[in-house]
mmCIF file of C-alpha atoms in Angstrom:
data_model
loop_
_atom_site.group_PDB
_atom_site.id
_atom_site.type_symbol
_atom_site.label_atom_id
_atom_site.label_comp_id
_atom_site.label_asym_id
_atom_site.label_seq_id
_atom_site.Cartn_x
_atom_site.Cartn_y
_atom_site.Cartn_z
ATOM 1 C CA MET A 1 33.546 -28.120 29.068
ATOM 2 C CA ASP A 2 35.287 -26.763 32.376
ATOM 3 C CA VAL A 3 37.666 -24.265 31.489
ATOM 4 C CA GLU A 4 39.416 -21.807 34.285
ATOM 5 C CA ASP A 5 39.569 -18.168 33.411
ATOM 6 C CA GLY A 6 40.080 -18.109 29.997
ATOM 7 C CA THR A 7 40.776 -15.197 27.650
ATOM 8 C CA SER A 8 41.473 -14.785 23.891
ATOM 9 C CA GLY A 9 45.255 -14.868 23.310
ATOM 10 C CA LYS A 10 45.886 -17.615 25.732
ATOM 11 C CA MET A 11 46.489 -21.079 25.340
ATOM 12 C CA ALA A 12 44.803 -23.997 26.292
ATOM 13 C CA TYR A 13 46.176 -26.941 27.735
ATOM 14 C CA VAL A 14 44.634 -30.549 27.975
ATOM 15 C CA PHE A 15 46.289 -33.507 29.699
ATOM 16 C CA HIS A 16 44.181 -36.357 31.790
ATOM 17 C CA GLU A 17 45.707 -38.572 33.767
ATOM 18 C CA LEU A 18 43.906 -41.565 32.444
ATOM 19 C CA MET A 19 45.328 -41.019 29.517
ATOM 20 C CA MET A 20 48.785 -41.719 30.727
ATOM 21 C CA TRP A 21 47.604 -45.326 31.794
ATOM 22 C CA HIS A 22 46.671 -46.575 28.118
ATOM 23 C CA ASN A 23 49.093 -49.538 27.672
ATOM 24 C CA ALA A 24 50.381 -50.656 24.286
ATOM 25 C CA GLY A 25 52.135 -53.806 25.492
ATOM 26 C CA THR A 26 55.327 -54.516 24.756
ATOM 27 C CA ILE A 27 57.833 -54.988 22.227
ATOM 28 C CA GLN A 28 58.585 -58.747 21.415
ATOM 29 C CA ASN A 29 59.301 -61.547 18.830
ATOM 30 C CA ILE A 30 60.354 -64.673 20.770
ATOM 31 C CA THR A 31 60.899 -66.894 17.151
ATOM 32 C CA GLY A 32 63.024 -63.507 16.390
ATOM 33 C CA PHE A 33 65.065 -63.341 18.988
ATOM 34 C CA VAL A 34 63.632 -59.789 19.902
ATOM 35 C CA GLU A 35 63.328 -59.944 23.900
ATOM 36 C CA PRO A 36 60.596 -58.481 25.677
ATOM 37 C CA THR A 37 60.985 -55.034 26.070
ATOM 38 C CA LYS A 38 58.710 -51.760 26.782
ATOM 39 C CA HIS A 39 56.226 -50.449 23.884
ATOM 40 C CA TRP A 40 57.624 -47.690 22.052
ATOM 41 C CA GLU A 41 54.285 -45.928 22.887
ATOM 42 C CA ASN A 42 54.805 -46.256 26.187
ATOM 43 C CA VAL A 43 53.742 -43.249 28.966
ATOM 44 C CA ASP A 44 57.202 -42.160 29.783
ATOM 45 C CA THR A 45 58.009 -39.564 27.184
ATOM 46 C CA LYS A 46 54.298 -37.850 27.092
ATOM 47 C CA ARG A 47 54.719 -38.089 31.398
ATOM 48 C CA ARG A 48 57.906 -36.543 31.347
ATOM 49 C CA VAL A 49 56.331 -33.702 29.194
ATOM 50 C CA HIS A 50 54.162 -32.962 31.567
ATOM 51 C CA SER A 51 56.505 -33.292 34.239
ATOM 52 C CA LEU A 52 59.044 -30.650 32.595
ATOM 53 C CA LEU A 53 56.139 -28.231 32.184
ATOM 54 C CA ALA A 54 55.137 -28.851 36.099
ATOM 55 C CA ALA A 55 58.860 -28.386 36.873
ATOM 56 C CA CYS A 56 59.599 -25.126 35.293
ATOM 57 C CA GLY A 57 56.502 -23.512 36.323
ATOM 58 C CA MET A 58 54.772 -23.292 32.749
ATOM 59 C CA LEU A 59 51.761 -25.351 34.008
ATOM 60 C CA GLU A 60 51.278 -21.827 36.136
ATOM 61 C CA LYS A 61 51.699 -19.388 33.814
ATOM 62 C CA PRO A 62 48.757 -17.463 33.351
ATOM 63 C CA GLN A 63 48.546 -17.824 29.504
ATOM 64 C CA LEU A 64 48.019 -21.625 29.940
ATOM 65 C CA VAL A 65 44.575 -22.349 30.395
ATOM 66 C CA HIS A 66 43.469 -25.967 31.920
ATOM 67 C CA VAL A 67 40.993 -27.400 29.708
ATOM 68 C CA LYS A 68 39.257 -30.912 31.305
ATOM 69 C CA ALA A 69 38.990 -33.601 28.581
ATOM 70 C CA ARG A 70 36.201 -35.803 28.108
ATOM 71 C CA GLU A 71 35.184 -38.838 26.387
ATOM 72 C CA ALA A 72 34.035 -38.235 23.043
ATOM 73 C CA THR A 73 31.314 -39.874 21.993
ATOM 74 C CA VAL A 74 30.197 -42.679 19.319
ATOM 75 C CA GLU A 75 28.518 -40.373 17.684
ATOM 76 C CA GLU A 76 31.775 -37.495 17.347
ATOM 77 C CA LEU A 77 33.801 -40.519 16.477
ATOM 78 C CA ALA A 78 31.770 -41.492 13.517
ATOM 79 C CA ARG A 79 31.921 -38.590 11.902
ATOM 80 C CA VAL A 80 35.216 -39.777 10.730
ATOM 81 C CA HIS A 81 35.594 -43.895 11.319
ATOM 82 C CA ASP A 82 33.161 -46.670 10.497
ATOM 83 C CA ILE A 83 30.797 -47.353 13.094
ATOM 84 C CA SER A 84 31.890 -51.199 13.035
ATOM 85 C CA TYR A 85 35.443 -50.652 13.691
ATOM 86 C CA ILE A 86 34.012 -48.131 16.676
ATOM 87 C CA GLU A 87 32.122 -51.068 17.948
ATOM 88 C CA LYS A 88 34.946 -53.418 17.853
ATOM 89 C CA VAL A 89 37.181 -51.425 19.906
ATOM 90 C CA GLN A 90 34.726 -50.707 22.309
ATOM 91 C CA VAL A 91 33.783 -54.989 22.676
ATOM 92 C CA ARG A 92 37.557 -55.878 22.752
ATOM 93 C CA SER A 93 37.598 -53.312 25.390
ATOM 94 C CA LEU A 94 35.400 -54.981 27.512
ATOM 95 C CA ASP A 95 36.982 -58.217 27.431
ATOM 96 C CA PRO A 96 39.207 -58.225 30.771
ATOM 97 C CA PHE A 97 40.587 -61.941 30.031
ATOM 98 C CA ASN A 98 42.694 -60.811 26.988
ATOM 99 C CA GLY A 99 45.478 -58.667 28.192
ATOM 100 C CA GLN A 100 46.163 -57.209 24.717
ATOM 101 C CA HIS A 101 43.745 -56.466 22.095
ATOM 102 C CA MET A 102 44.826 -55.578 18.630
ATOM 103 C CA CYS A 103 42.458 -53.266 16.449
ATOM 104 C CA GLY A 104 45.336 -52.784 13.638
ATOM 105 C CA ASP A 105 48.551 -52.846 12.511
ATOM 106 C CA GLU A 106 51.007 -51.754 15.177
ATOM 107 C CA THR A 107 47.971 -51.062 17.465
ATOM 108 C CA SER A 108 46.888 -52.965 20.257
ATOM 109 C CA PHE A 109 45.589 -51.810 24.076
ATOM 110 C CA SER A 110 44.503 -53.214 27.165
ATOM 111 C CA PRO A 111 41.286 -53.454 28.566
ATOM 112 C CA GLY A 112 39.489 -50.143 29.151
ATOM 113 C CA GLY A 113 41.443 -48.948 26.217
ATOM 114 C CA PHE A 114 38.051 -47.654 24.604
ATOM 115 C CA LYS A 115 38.048 -44.948 27.321
ATOM 116 C CA LEU A 116 41.365 -43.720 27.075
ATOM 117 C CA ALA A 117 41.032 -43.425 23.293
ATOM 118 C CA CYS A 118 37.796 -41.618 23.621
ATOM 119 C CA LEU A 119 39.307 -39.284 26.602
ATOM 120 C CA ALA A 120 42.098 -38.399 23.615
ATOM 121 C CA ALA A 121 39.622 -37.747 21.179
ATOM 122 C CA GLY A 122 37.332 -36.054 23.574
ATOM 123 C CA GLY A 123 40.131 -33.954 24.706
ATOM 124 C CA THR A 124 41.008 -32.560 21.779
ATOM 125 C CA LEU A 125 37.282 -31.534 20.702
ATOM 126 C CA GLU A 126 37.394 -29.404 24.111
ATOM 127 C CA ALA A 127 40.674 -27.828 23.265
ATOM 128 C CA LEU A 128 38.705 -27.212 19.816
ATOM 129 C CA LYS A 129 35.748 -25.206 21.658
ATOM 130 C CA ALA A 130 37.509 -23.255 23.934
ATOM 131 C CA ILE A 131 39.031 -22.548 20.321
ATOM 132 C CA MET A 132 36.115 -21.476 18.981
ATOM 133 C CA GLU A 133 34.233 -19.870 21.452
ATOM 134 C CA GLY A 134 37.047 -17.386 21.933
ATOM 135 C CA GLN A 135 38.072 -18.268 25.519
ATOM 136 C CA VAL A 136 41.751 -19.079 24.266
ATOM 137 C CA SER A 137 43.337 -18.536 20.579
ATOM 138 C CA THR A 138 45.616 -21.263 20.702
ATOM 139 C CA GLY A 139 45.394 -24.977 22.747
ATOM 140 C CA TYR A 140 48.169 -28.171 22.956
ATOM 141 C CA VAL A 141 46.474 -31.619 23.523
ATOM 142 C CA LEU A 142 49.179 -33.799 25.411
ATOM 143 C CA CYS A 143 47.038 -37.151 25.104
ATOM 144 C CA ARG A 144 47.747 -40.949 24.416
ATOM 145 C CA PRO A 145 47.175 -42.945 22.234
ATOM 146 C CA PRO A 146 48.322 -40.867 19.285
ATOM 147 C CA GLY A 147 45.777 -40.473 16.036
ATOM 148 C CA HIS A 148 47.418 -39.740 12.880
ATOM 149 C CA HIS A 149 48.095 -43.250 11.275
ATOM 150 C CA ALA A 150 44.371 -44.488 12.380
ATOM 151 C CA GLU A 151 42.290 -44.896 9.268
ATOM 152 C CA ARG A 152 38.556 -44.893 9.093
ATOM 153 C CA GLY A 153 37.732 -48.696 9.214
ATOM 154 C CA GLU A 154 41.113 -49.344 11.531
ATOM 155 C CA GLY A 155 43.788 -48.527 13.237
ATOM 156 C CA ALA A 156 47.427 -48.509 12.626
ATOM 157 C CA GLY A 157 50.976 -47.451 14.162
ATOM 158 C CA PHE A 158 49.720 -47.086 17.582
ATOM 159 C CA CYS A 159 46.690 -44.794 17.397
ATOM 160 C CA ILE A 160 43.274 -46.040 17.799
ATOM 161 C CA PHE A 161 41.223 -42.953 16.873
ATOM 162 C CA ASN A 162 42.385 -39.948 15.022
ATOM 163 C CA ASN A 163 42.349 -37.490 17.134
ATOM 164 C CA VAL A 164 43.224 -34.746 14.748
ATOM 165 C CA ALA A 165 40.524 -35.911 12.247
ATOM 166 C CA VAL A 166 37.797 -36.260 14.947
ATOM 167 C CA ALA A 167 38.684 -32.110 15.563
ATOM 168 C CA ALA A 168 38.677 -31.519 11.802
ATOM 169 C CA ALA A 169 35.294 -32.960 11.522
ATOM 170 C CA ALA A 170 33.765 -30.940 14.516
ATOM 171 C CA ALA A 171 34.885 -27.720 12.728
ATOM 172 C CA ARG A 172 33.202 -28.298 9.395
ATOM 173 C CA GLU A 173 29.809 -30.063 10.742
ATOM 174 C CA VAL A 174 29.698 -28.210 14.920
ATOM 175 C CA TYR A 175 31.644 -24.929 13.898
ATOM 176 C CA GLY A 176 30.309 -24.799 9.862
ATOM 177 C CA LEU A 177 34.236 -23.790 9.323
ATOM 178 C CA LYS A 178 34.815 -24.225 5.343
ATOM 179 C CA ARG A 179 38.714 -23.764 5.387
ATOM 180 C CA ILE A 180 40.701 -26.162 7.947
ATOM 181 C CA CYS A 181 44.417 -26.900 7.647
ATOM 182 C CA ILE A 182 46.114 -29.850 9.268
ATOM 183 C CA VAL A 183 49.685 -29.165 9.522
ATOM 184 C CA ASP A 184 51.703 -32.553 10.302
ATOM 185 C CA TYR A 185 55.426 -32.828 10.695
ATOM 186 C CA ASP A 186 55.148 -36.098 12.407
ATOM 187 C CA VAL A 187 58.498 -38.147 10.831
ATOM 188 C CA HIS A 188 56.196 -40.948 10.106
ATOM 189 C CA HIS A 189 53.678 -39.966 7.370
ATOM 190 C CA GLY A 190 49.663 -39.104 8.330
ATOM 191 C CA ASN A 191 48.103 -41.759 6.301
ATOM 192 C CA GLY A 192 45.082 -41.872 7.757
ATOM 193 C CA THR A 193 44.260 -38.135 8.142
ATOM 194 C CA GLN A 194 45.459 -37.969 4.356
ATOM 195 C CA HIS A 195 42.866 -41.122 3.645
ATOM 196 C CA ILE A 196 40.021 -39.666 5.733
ATOM 197 C CA PHE A 197 40.035 -36.300 4.423
ATOM 198 C CA GLU A 198 41.576 -36.882 0.571
ATOM 199 C CA GLY A 199 38.513 -36.270 -1.154
ATOM 200 C CA ASP A 200 37.416 -33.192 0.762
ATOM 201 C CA GLU A 201 38.025 -29.456 -0.337
ATOM 202 C CA HIS A 202 37.496 -28.147 2.428
ATOM 203 C CA VAL A 203 40.081 -29.368 4.415
ATOM 204 C CA LEU A 204 43.873 -29.056 3.169
ATOM 205 C CA PHE A 205 46.855 -31.970 4.592
ATOM 206 C CA ILE A 206 50.120 -30.772 4.094
ATOM 207 C CA SER A 207 52.336 -33.565 5.506
ATOM 208 C CA LEU A 208 56.182 -33.120 6.079
ATOM 209 C CA HIS A 209 57.632 -36.580 7.036
ATOM 210 C CA GLN A 210 60.463 -38.792 6.128
ATOM 211 C CA ASP A 211 60.385 -40.667 2.870
ATOM 212 C CA SER A 212 59.465 -44.031 3.434
ATOM 213 C CA ASN A 213 59.475 -44.378 6.682
ATOM 214 C CA TYR A 214 56.179 -45.689 8.240
ATOM 215 C CA PRO A 215 53.908 -46.709 6.925
ATOM 216 C CA LEU A 216 56.095 -48.071 3.834
ATOM 217 C CA HIS A 217 55.485 -46.644 0.558
ATOM 218 C CA SER A 218 52.941 -44.113 1.879
ATOM 219 C CA GLY A 219 52.958 -39.787 1.543
ATOM 220 C CA ALA A 220 54.471 -39.941 -1.835
ATOM 221 C CA VAL A 221 54.298 -36.544 -3.999
ATOM 222 C CA THR A 222 52.148 -37.712 -6.395
ATOM 223 C CA GLU A 223 49.655 -38.501 -3.842
ATOM 224 C CA GLN A 224 47.324 -35.019 -4.290
ATOM 225 C CA GLY A 225 43.937 -35.974 -3.383
ATOM 226 C CA THR A 226 40.781 -37.152 -5.171
ATOM 227 C CA GLY A 227 37.721 -36.173 -6.673
ATOM 228 C CA ASN A 228 36.612 -32.831 -5.145
ATOM 229 C CA GLY A 229 39.600 -32.943 -3.067
ATOM 230 C CA GLU A 230 42.277 -32.938 -5.795
ATOM 231 C CA GLY A 231 45.086 -31.308 -5.264
ATOM 232 C CA PHE A 232 44.111 -30.356 -1.227
ATOM 233 C CA THR A 233 46.538 -32.811 -0.369
ATOM 234 C CA ILE A 234 50.354 -32.113 -0.149
ATOM 235 C CA ASN A 235 52.864 -34.561 0.740
ATOM 236 C CA CYS A 236 56.706 -33.419 1.131
ATOM 237 C CA PRO A 237 58.735 -36.520 1.671
ATOM 238 C CA LEU A 238 62.140 -35.855 3.059
ATOM 239 C CA PRO A 239 65.279 -37.990 2.808
ATOM 240 C CA PRO A 240 66.437 -39.286 6.039
ATOM 241 C CA GLY A 241 69.099 -36.859 7.197
ATOM 242 C CA SER A 242 66.966 -33.658 7.221
ATOM 243 C CA GLY A 243 67.627 -31.066 9.184
ATOM 244 C CA THR A 244 67.088 -27.671 10.055
ATOM 245 C CA GLY A 245 67.839 -26.392 6.648
ATOM 246 C CA ALA A 246 65.532 -28.608 4.793
ATOM 247 C CA TYR A 247 62.911 -28.442 7.040
ATOM 248 C CA THR A 248 62.872 -24.708 6.711
ATOM 249 C CA ALA A 249 63.073 -24.743 3.204
ATOM 250 C CA ALA A 250 60.193 -27.153 3.490
ATOM 251 C CA PHE A 251 58.326 -24.421 5.561
ATOM 252 C CA GLU A 252 59.005 -21.722 3.565
ATOM 253 C CA ARG A 253 58.720 -22.948 -0.370
ATOM 254 C CA VAL A 254 55.977 -25.685 0.720
ATOM 255 C CA VAL A 255 53.935 -24.914 3.883
ATOM 256 C CA LEU A 256 53.962 -21.552 4.236
ATOM 257 C CA PRO A 257 52.997 -20.871 0.750
ATOM 258 C CA ALA A 258 50.250 -23.053 0.576
ATOM 259 C CA LEU A 259 48.487 -22.147 3.546
ATOM 260 C CA GLU A 260 48.888 -18.176 2.292
ATOM 261 C CA ALA A 261 46.820 -19.533 -0.759
ATOM 262 C CA PHE A 262 44.349 -21.508 1.267
ATOM 263 C CA ARG A 263 43.523 -18.614 3.888
ATOM 264 C CA PRO A 264 42.649 -21.194 6.547
ATOM 265 C CA GLU A 265 40.327 -20.391 9.184
ATOM 266 C CA LEU A 266 41.582 -22.982 11.328
ATOM 267 C CA VAL A 267 45.248 -24.253 11.834
ATOM 268 C CA LEU A 268 45.352 -27.944 12.928
ATOM 269 C CA VAL A 269 48.684 -29.461 13.656
ATOM 270 C CA SER A 270 49.426 -32.974 14.045
ATOM 271 C CA SER A 271 52.378 -32.420 16.527
ATOM 272 C CA GLY A 272 55.062 -35.268 16.797
ATOM 273 C CA PHE A 273 58.507 -34.449 17.927
ATOM 274 C CA ASP A 274 60.068 -38.293 16.251
ATOM 275 C CA ALA A 275 62.024 -35.785 14.006
ATOM 276 C CA SER A 276 64.272 -34.939 16.442
ATOM 277 C CA TYR A 277 68.085 -36.067 16.571
ATOM 278 C CA ALA A 278 67.483 -38.205 19.507
ATOM 279 C CA ASP A 279 64.237 -40.335 17.954
ATOM 280 C CA PRO A 280 64.717 -44.110 17.938
ATOM 281 C CA LEU A 281 62.258 -44.217 15.485
ATOM 282 C CA GLY A 282 63.406 -41.962 12.753
ATOM 283 C CA ALA A 283 65.738 -40.438 11.179
ATOM 284 C CA GLN A 284 66.275 -36.758 10.855
ATOM 285 C CA ILE A 285 67.972 -34.325 12.935
ATOM 286 C CA LEU A 286 65.797 -31.482 13.965
ATOM 287 C CA SER A 287 66.176 -29.783 17.424
ATOM 288 C CA SER A 288 63.762 -28.256 19.621
ATOM 289 C CA GLN A 289 64.534 -24.531 18.196
ATOM 290 C CA ASP A 290 63.153 -26.114 14.654
ATOM 291 C CA PHE A 291 59.982 -27.269 16.498
ATOM 292 C CA ARG A 292 59.333 -23.710 18.093
ATOM 293 C CA TRP A 293 60.424 -22.051 14.517
ATOM 294 C CA MET A 294 57.902 -24.131 13.235
ATOM 295 C CA ALA A 295 55.028 -23.771 15.624
ATOM 296 C CA THR A 296 55.748 -19.753 15.546
ATOM 297 C CA GLN A 297 55.077 -20.006 11.619
ATOM 298 C CA LEU A 298 51.986 -21.514 11.660
ATOM 299 C CA LYS A 299 51.224 -19.541 14.716
ATOM 300 C CA ALA A 300 51.949 -16.060 12.335
ATOM 301 C CA VAL A 301 49.977 -17.476 9.282
ATOM 302 C CA ALA A 302 46.795 -17.994 11.946
ATOM 303 C CA ASP A 303 46.917 -14.601 13.384
ATOM 304 C CA ARG A 304 46.903 -13.381 9.431
ATOM 305 C CA HIS A 305 43.874 -15.017 8.508
ATOM 306 C CA CYS A 306 41.835 -16.394 11.380
ATOM 307 C CA GLY A 307 42.259 -14.840 14.897
ATOM 308 C CA GLY A 308 45.297 -16.914 15.656
ATOM 309 C CA LYS A 309 43.656 -20.161 15.694
ATOM 310 C CA VAL A 310 45.893 -22.978 15.873
ATOM 311 C CA LEU A 311 45.194 -26.210 18.038
ATOM 312 C CA ALA A 312 48.693 -28.848 18.035
ATOM 313 C CA VAL A 313 47.629 -32.219 19.096
ATOM 314 C CA HIS A 314 50.206 -34.686 20.182
ATOM 315 C CA GLU A 315 51.412 -37.353 17.799
ATOM 316 C CA GLY A 316 54.956 -39.470 18.208
ATOM 317 C CA GLY A 317 58.167 -38.669 19.996
ATOM 318 C CA TYR A 318 59.653 -41.303 21.379
ATOM 319 C CA SER A 319 62.943 -40.137 23.062
ATOM 320 C CA GLU A 320 62.044 -40.055 26.636
ATOM 321 C CA VAL A 321 65.115 -37.333 27.592
ATOM 322 C CA TYR A 322 64.488 -34.963 24.263
ATOM 323 C CA THR A 323 60.701 -34.896 23.199
ATOM 324 C CA PRO A 324 59.784 -32.964 26.444
ATOM 325 C CA PHE A 325 62.208 -30.087 25.550
ATOM 326 C CA CYS A 326 60.510 -30.053 21.501
ATOM 327 C CA CYS A 327 57.232 -29.895 23.006
ATOM 328 C CA LEU A 328 57.947 -27.523 25.340
ATOM 329 C CA ALA A 329 59.488 -25.038 22.959
ATOM 330 C CA VAL A 330 56.225 -25.658 21.060
ATOM 331 C CA ILE A 331 54.030 -24.706 23.598
ATOM 332 C CA GLU A 332 56.118 -21.420 24.503
ATOM 333 C CA ALA A 333 55.317 -20.934 20.998
ATOM 334 C CA LEU A 334 51.775 -21.095 21.141
ATOM 335 C CA ALA A 335 51.397 -19.823 24.437
ATOM 336 C CA GLY A 336 53.723 -16.772 23.617
ATOM 337 C CA THR A 337 55.549 -17.054 26.666
ATOM 338 C CA SER A 338 58.527 -18.448 27.906
ATOM 339 C CA SER A 339 59.467 -20.684 30.554
ATOM 340 C CA GLY A 340 63.495 -19.746 31.060
ATOM 341 C CA VAL A 341 64.557 -23.479 29.856
ATOM 342 C CA ILE A 342 67.104 -23.693 27.930
ATOM 343 C CA ASP A 343 67.380 -26.780 25.993
ATOM 344 C CA PRO A 344 70.815 -28.404 27.708
ATOM 345 C CA PHE A 345 71.372 -30.514 24.207
ATOM 346 C CA LEU A 346 70.525 -27.512 21.744
ATOM 347 C CA HIS A 347 74.525 -26.609 20.838
ATOM 348 C CA GLU A 348 75.047 -30.635 20.075
ATOM 349 C CA VAL A 349 72.292 -30.907 17.607
ATOM 350 C CA SER A 350 72.892 -27.552 15.841
ATOM 351 C CA ASN A 351 76.516 -27.720 15.416
ATOM 352 C CA TRP A 352 76.017 -31.361 13.427
ATOM 353 C CA GLY A 353 77.336 -31.693 10.299
ATOM 354 C CA TYR A 354 74.730 -31.726 7.534
ATOM 355 C CA GLN A 355 72.216 -29.307 9.019
ATOM 356 C CA ARG A 356 72.210 -27.082 5.922
ATOM 357 C CA LEU A 357 70.313 -27.889 3.353
ATOM 358 C CA GLN A 358 71.606 -30.566 0.831
ATOM 359 C CA SER A 359 70.990 -30.814 -2.817
ATOM 360 C CA HIS A 360 69.269 -34.177 -2.534
ATOM 361 C CA GLN A 361 66.565 -32.603 0.016
ATOM 362 C CA ASP A 362 66.471 -29.672 -2.220
ATOM 363 C CA ALA A 363 65.375 -31.862 -4.993
ATOM 364 C CA ALA A 364 62.834 -33.308 -2.838
ATOM 365 C CA ILE A 365 61.214 -30.319 -1.888
ATOM 366 C CA SER A 366 61.489 -28.836 -5.440
ATOM 367 C CA ALA A 367 59.157 -31.470 -6.127
ATOM 368 C CA ALA A 368 56.696 -30.403 -3.586
ATOM 369 C CA GLU A 369 57.124 -27.284 -4.702
ATOM 370 C CA GLN A 370 55.479 -28.193 -8.147
ATOM 371 C CA VAL A 371 52.568 -29.411 -6.254
ATOM 372 C CA VAL A 372 51.843 -25.914 -4.304
ATOM 373 C CA ALA A 373 52.108 -24.308 -7.496
ATOM 374 C CA LEU A 374 49.353 -26.300 -9.572
ATOM 375 C CA PHE A 375 47.337 -25.773 -5.283
ATOM 376 C CA LYS A 376 47.978 -22.122 -5.835
ATOM 377 C CA SER A 377 46.395 -21.929 -9.196
ATOM 378 C CA LYS A 378 43.212 -24.074 -8.393
ATOM 379 C CA MET A 379 42.542 -21.509 -5.709
ATOM 380 C CA GLN A 380 42.994 -18.860 -7.828
ATOM 381 C CA ALA A 381 40.789 -20.386 -10.243
#
């Protein structure tokens, strides 16, 4: 691991140019009259995040420790993925004659894509290592491709390998942690992460997502884990149109009480920004300040229970213009410093109607509260 001048209280930042070369192809359906256009999961949003960090001087802040990504090994991936699936991606990646390869629903990659997916997972592991060795307290991994939809045996939703799950498994097996929490605020349900850990009582998975967006009929409040992990999956599906009021209430009534009861030794975050008001793949109305507030709350929980250990891994977020400001807000919160950048769109979205908690949103959160009450009873027992 290559870490420059890392000390406790700082934030690891992982970025690798090769991850920006991941090519998911194009969106097109000739028979359905969908004219070819660039893929949702294209390089622009992530590159523009990194560009904003560079332009505003954030990358030069002493609080940021630049951690070099590496490729995850097959053995590291196999903690959460089937060997047969890993090998399938690897073999297809070696075929230079097919421009695009599929490895699951809505998941494609170009020749050489295996290496880039391994960099995303391996970069996440290097950030985890920096945190666990005390060189930093927090981390942000700006990676492509994303990961939280990837299942054990197949990719899904633009995700090849489940980066945050790879980190959680390493936290268990390499560092011996017994209480790992994954908070997923991406607008889409983290189906892959849930399924990988739904039988594991050592991993608490909490998801705030738009109800029945992607995958369809996934992430219902009734999905609460299986076997030894029953109760350790908490889903809070929110209605379309949810904004500051709904997400604040969901955090205060669902996420934070569950975390306090669990007393995590590590907080992992699937950090997707597609719940922003400008995103083309979601119907929520969050601002950069909402993401900043959520990150601040998670950091405060980690400060109380695990020495501030928070690792955020980039997932979705498809607004080329607005995603960078949302991601910057989270990075500032985790690094404990400010770039001085003022979100130029904040006044607009903050004053949209229906930002306050609505009655139908309150009902959805109340249903998840009942799950948290059962979880707290389980932890007390």
